[in-house]
């Protein structure tokens, strides 16, 4: 369970929920045999929430969270524009670490919290989108 955010500061609460969602996604991938290489890896082209590896497969995971599905599920926050930005950042990452010859997969994790900051639902979308052209 999360600590309460400072009163009146929604940004702190959103940040804490985002961090908790990323931890849950990282735990899931680790449980599937992946080694977490980086979390919140920042490039000049954008941020990668989670980079994980299992043998010759690199998973780039985008994690989205919400406290309600009133306006759609968290996964709906991964627009085509966001996907392209993630792919560009992943290409930069692959080049930076000499991983161009490995397989890359782009996953999305949708995490729903209740009003007390507890995870209600987590949905993993493996291979949620493609790089578009060869990596």
PDB file of C-alpha atoms in Angstrom:
ATOM      1  CA  UNK A   1       0.000   0.000   0.000  1.00  0.00           C
ATOM      2  CA  UNK A   2       1.175   3.519  -0.726  1.00  0.00           C
ATOM      3  CA  UNK A   3       1.807   6.235   1.754  1.00  0.00           C
ATOM      4  CA  UNK A   4      -0.593   9.105   1.540  1.00  0.00           C
ATOM      5  CA  UNK A   5       0.563  11.932  -0.663  1.00  0.00           C
ATOM      6  CA  UNK A   6       0.982  15.365   0.816  1.00  0.00           C
ATOM      7  CA  UNK A   7      -2.381  17.004   1.241  1.00  0.00           C
ATOM      8  CA  UNK A   8      -3.356  19.168  -1.691  1.00  0.00           C
ATOM      9  CA  UNK A   9      -0.618  17.935  -3.988  1.00  0.00           C
ATOM     10  CA  UNK A  10      -2.076  15.691  -6.671  1.00  0.00           C
ATOM     11  CA  UNK A  11       1.233  15.562  -8.528  1.00  0.00           C
ATOM     12  CA  UNK A  12       2.914  13.769  -5.604  1.00  0.00           C
ATOM     13  CA  UNK A  13       0.083  11.242  -5.466  1.00  0.00           C
ATOM     14  CA  UNK A  14       0.210  10.624  -9.231  1.00  0.00           C
ATOM     15  CA  UNK A  15       3.979  10.180  -9.040  1.00  0.00           C
ATOM     16  CA  UNK A  16       3.632   7.709  -6.160  1.00  0.00           C
ATOM     17  CA  UNK A  17       0.955   5.733  -8.008  1.00  0.00           C
ATOM     18  CA  UNK A  18       3.070   5.704 -11.165  1.00  0.00           C
ATOM     19  CA  UNK A  19       6.054   4.418  -9.226  1.00  0.00           C
ATOM     20  CA  UNK A  20       3.941   1.715  -7.559  1.00  0.00           C
ATOM     21  CA  UNK A  21       2.568   0.659 -10.965  1.00  0.00           C
ATOM     22  CA  UNK A  22       6.084   0.396 -12.399  1.00  0.00           C
ATOM     23  CA  UNK A  23       7.238  -1.677  -9.422  1.00  0.00           C
ATOM     24  CA  UNK A  24       4.299  -4.055  -9.917  1.00  0.00           C
ATOM     25  CA  UNK A  25       5.104  -4.415 -13.631  1.00  0.00           C
ATOM     26  CA  UNK A  26       8.797  -4.984 -12.897  1.00  0.00           C
ATOM     27  CA  UNK A  27       7.898  -7.666 -10.320  1.00  0.00           C
ATOM     28  CA  UNK A  28       5.690  -9.358 -12.903  1.00  0.00           C
ATOM     29  CA  UNK A  29       8.443  -9.404 -15.537  1.00  0.00           C
ATOM     30  CA  UNK A  30      10.979 -10.625 -12.991  1.00  0.00           C
ATOM     31  CA  UNK A  31       8.589 -13.437 -12.089  1.00  0.00           C
ATOM     32  CA  UNK A  32       8.494 -14.380 -15.784  1.00  0.00           C
ATOM     33  CA  UNK A  33      12.286 -14.828 -15.761  1.00  0.00           C
ATOM     34  CA  UNK A  34      13.281 -11.398 -17.038  1.00  0.00           C
ATOM     35  CA  UNK A  35      16.186  -9.429 -15.610  1.00  0.00           C
ATOM     36  CA  UNK A  36      15.340  -5.762 -15.152  1.00  0.00           C
ATOM     37  CA  UNK A  37      18.076  -3.754 -16.862  1.00  0.00           C
ATOM     38  CA  UNK A  38      16.696  -0.259 -16.273  1.00  0.00           C
ATOM     39  CA  UNK A  39      13.702   1.551 -14.865  1.00  0.00           C
ATOM     40  CA  UNK A  40      12.854   5.076 -15.961  1.00  0.00           C
ATOM     41  CA  UNK A  41      15.756   5.200 -18.387  1.00  0.00           C
ATOM     42  CA  UNK A  42      15.911   8.690 -19.869  1.00  0.00           C
ATOM     43  CA  UNK A  43      17.231   9.357 -23.333  1.00  0.00           C
ATOM     44  CA  UNK A  44      17.293  12.593 -25.274  1.00  0.00           C
ATOM     45  CA  UNK A  45      14.348  11.129 -27.225  1.00  0.00           C
ATOM     46  CA  UNK A  46      12.177  10.139 -24.276  1.00  0.00           C
ATOM     47  CA  UNK A  47      11.907   7.869 -21.276  1.00  0.00           C
ATOM     48  CA  UNK A  48      11.624   4.089 -21.162  1.00  0.00           C
ATOM     49  CA  UNK A  49       9.636   2.943 -18.126  1.00  0.00           C
ATOM     50  CA  UNK A  50      11.128  -0.562 -17.928  1.00  0.00           C
ATOM     51  CA  UNK A  51      13.808  -2.323 -19.946  1.00  0.00           C
ATOM     52  CA  UNK A  52      14.049  -6.047 -19.243  1.00  0.00           C
ATOM     53  CA  UNK A  53      15.968  -8.936 -20.777  1.00  0.00           C
ATOM     54  CA  UNK A  54      15.457 -12.676 -21.045  1.00  0.00           C
ATOM     55  CA  UNK A  55      18.080 -14.389 -23.182  1.00  0.00           C
ATOM     56  CA  UNK A  56      18.011 -12.655 -26.591  1.00  0.00           C
ATOM     57  CA  UNK A  57      14.764 -10.787 -25.981  1.00  0.00           C
ATOM     58  CA  UNK A  58      14.604  -7.205 -24.767  1.00  0.00           C
ATOM     59  CA  UNK A  59      11.225  -6.036 -23.490  1.00  0.00           C
ATOM     60  CA  UNK A  60      10.470  -2.345 -23.412  1.00  0.00           C
ATOM     61  CA  UNK A  61       7.473  -1.951 -21.113  1.00  0.00           C
ATOM     62  CA  UNK A  62       5.314   1.151 -20.971  1.00  0.00           C
ATOM     63  CA  UNK A  63       3.358   1.349 -17.731  1.00  0.00           C
ATOM     64  CA  UNK A  64       0.136   3.334 -17.446  1.00  0.00           C
ATOM     65  CA  UNK A  65      -2.007   3.675 -14.366  1.00  0.00           C
ATOM     66  CA  UNK A  66      -5.300   5.239 -13.371  1.00  0.00           C
ATOM     67  CA  UNK A  67      -7.555   5.350 -10.347  1.00  0.00           C
ATOM     68  CA  UNK A  68     -10.715   4.969 -12.422  1.00  0.00           C
ATOM     69  CA  UNK A  69     -11.780   3.580 -15.764  1.00  0.00           C
ATOM     70  CA  UNK A  70     -14.421   6.281 -16.105  1.00  0.00           C
ATOM     71  CA  UNK A  71     -12.595   7.735 -19.109  1.00  0.00           C
ATOM     72  CA  UNK A  72     -11.174   4.440 -20.376  1.00  0.00           C
ATOM     73  CA  UNK A  73      -8.505   2.024 -19.248  1.00  0.00           C
ATOM     74  CA  UNK A  74      -4.922   3.036 -18.531  1.00  0.00           C
ATOM     75  CA  UNK A  75      -3.698   1.325 -21.703  1.00  0.00           C
ATOM     76  CA  UNK A  76      -5.604   3.891 -23.762  1.00  0.00           C
ATOM     77  CA  UNK A  77      -2.934   6.408 -22.741  1.00  0.00           C
ATOM     78  CA  UNK A  78      -0.468   4.713 -25.097  1.00  0.00           C
ATOM     79  CA  UNK A  79      -1.337   6.608 -28.261  1.00  0.00           C
ATOM     80  CA  UNK A  80       0.272   6.078 -31.644  1.00  0.00           C
ATOM     81  CA  UNK A  81       2.346   9.196 -31.029  1.00  0.00           C
ATOM     82  CA  UNK A  82       3.521   7.782 -27.669  1.00  0.00           C
ATOM     83  CA  UNK A  83       4.347   4.449 -29.325  1.00  0.00           C
ATOM     84  CA  UNK A  84       6.533   6.162 -31.918  1.00  0.00           C
ATOM     85  CA  UNK A  85       8.337   8.081 -29.181  1.00  0.00           C
ATOM     86  CA  UNK A  86       8.986   4.855 -27.246  1.00  0.00           C
ATOM     87  CA  UNK A  87      10.312   3.114 -30.372  1.00  0.00           C
ATOM     88  CA  UNK A  88      12.692   6.023 -31.099  1.00  0.00           C
ATOM     89  CA  UNK A  89      13.955   5.957 -27.506  1.00  0.00           C
ATOM     90  CA  UNK A  90      14.348   2.160 -27.697  1.00  0.00           C
ATOM     91  CA  UNK A  91      16.423   2.450 -30.872  1.00  0.00           C
ATOM     92  CA  UNK A  92      18.659   4.963 -29.129  1.00  0.00           C
ATOM     93  CA  UNK A  93      18.913   2.613 -26.122  1.00  0.00           C
ATOM     94  CA  UNK A  94      19.776  -0.378 -28.339  1.00  0.00           C
ATOM     95  CA  UNK A  95      22.501   1.603 -30.050  1.00  0.00           C
ATOM     96  CA  UNK A  96      23.873   2.955 -26.777  1.00  0.00           C
ATOM     97  CA  UNK A  97      24.211  -0.523 -25.256  1.00  0.00           C
ATOM     98  CA  UNK A  98      25.087  -2.494 -28.413  1.00  0.00           C
ATOM     99  CA  UNK A  99      21.866  -4.494 -28.405  1.00  0.00           C
ATOM    100  CA  UNK A 100      20.801  -3.952 -32.025  1.00  0.00           C
ATOM    101  CA  UNK A 101      21.111  -7.667 -32.853  1.00  0.00           C
ATOM    102  CA  UNK A 102      18.637  -8.767 -30.165  1.00  0.00           C
ATOM    103  CA  UNK A 103      14.882  -9.090 -30.520  1.00  0.00           C
ATOM    104  CA  UNK A 104      12.832  -6.225 -29.112  1.00  0.00           C
ATOM    105  CA  UNK A 105       9.240  -6.460 -27.916  1.00  0.00           C
ATOM    106  CA  UNK A 106       7.039  -3.588 -26.784  1.00  0.00           C
ATOM    107  CA  UNK A 107       4.681  -4.406 -23.916  1.00  0.00           C
ATOM    108  CA  UNK A 108       2.111  -2.296 -22.103  1.00  0.00           C
ATOM    109  CA  UNK A 109       1.041  -2.696 -18.498  1.00  0.00           C
ATOM    110  CA  UNK A 110      -2.282  -1.195 -17.435  1.00  0.00           C
ATOM    111  CA  UNK A 111      -2.593  -0.786 -13.674  1.00  0.00           C
ATOM    112  CA  UNK A 112      -5.790   0.277 -11.927  1.00  0.00           C
ATOM    113  CA  UNK A 113      -5.731   1.549  -8.341  1.00  0.00           C
ATOM    114  CA  UNK A 114      -8.550   2.060  -5.874  1.00  0.00           C
ATOM    115  CA  UNK A 115      -8.968   5.341  -4.023  1.00  0.00           C
ATOM    116  CA  UNK A 116      -6.678   4.107  -1.228  1.00  0.00           C
ATOM    117  CA  UNK A 117      -3.781   3.473  -3.585  1.00  0.00           C
ATOM    118  CA  UNK A 118      -4.122  -0.303  -3.727  1.00  0.00           C
ATOM    119  CA  UNK A 119      -3.726  -2.209  -6.987  1.00  0.00           C
ATOM    120  CA  UNK A 120      -7.141  -3.434  -8.097  1.00  0.00           C
ATOM    121  CA  UNK A 121      -6.177  -4.783 -11.499  1.00  0.00           C
ATOM    122  CA  UNK A 122      -3.047  -5.200 -13.563  1.00  0.00           C
ATOM    123  CA  UNK A 123      -3.234  -6.243 -17.199  1.00  0.00           C
ATOM    124  CA  UNK A 124      -0.173  -7.150 -19.233  1.00  0.00           C
ATOM    125  CA  UNK A 125      -0.323  -6.636 -23.000  1.00  0.00           C
ATOM    126  CA  UNK A 126       2.718  -8.444 -24.410  1.00  0.00           C
ATOM    127  CA  UNK A 127       3.796  -7.341 -27.866  1.00  0.00           C
ATOM    128  CA  UNK A 128       1.256  -4.502 -27.652  1.00  0.00           C
ATOM    129  CA  UNK A 129       2.721  -2.645 -30.608  1.00  0.00           C
ATOM    130  CA  UNK A 130       5.466  -3.074 -33.187  1.00  0.00           C
ATOM    131  CA  UNK A 131       8.498  -0.985 -34.023  1.00  0.00           C
ATOM    132  CA  UNK A 132       7.109  -0.505 -37.517  1.00  0.00           C
ATOM    133  CA  UNK A 133      10.364  -1.088 -39.373  1.00  0.00           C
ATOM    134  CA  UNK A 134      13.245  -3.395 -38.609  1.00  0.00           C
ATOM    135  CA  UNK A 135      15.148  -2.644 -35.497  1.00  0.00           C
TER     136      UNK A 135
END
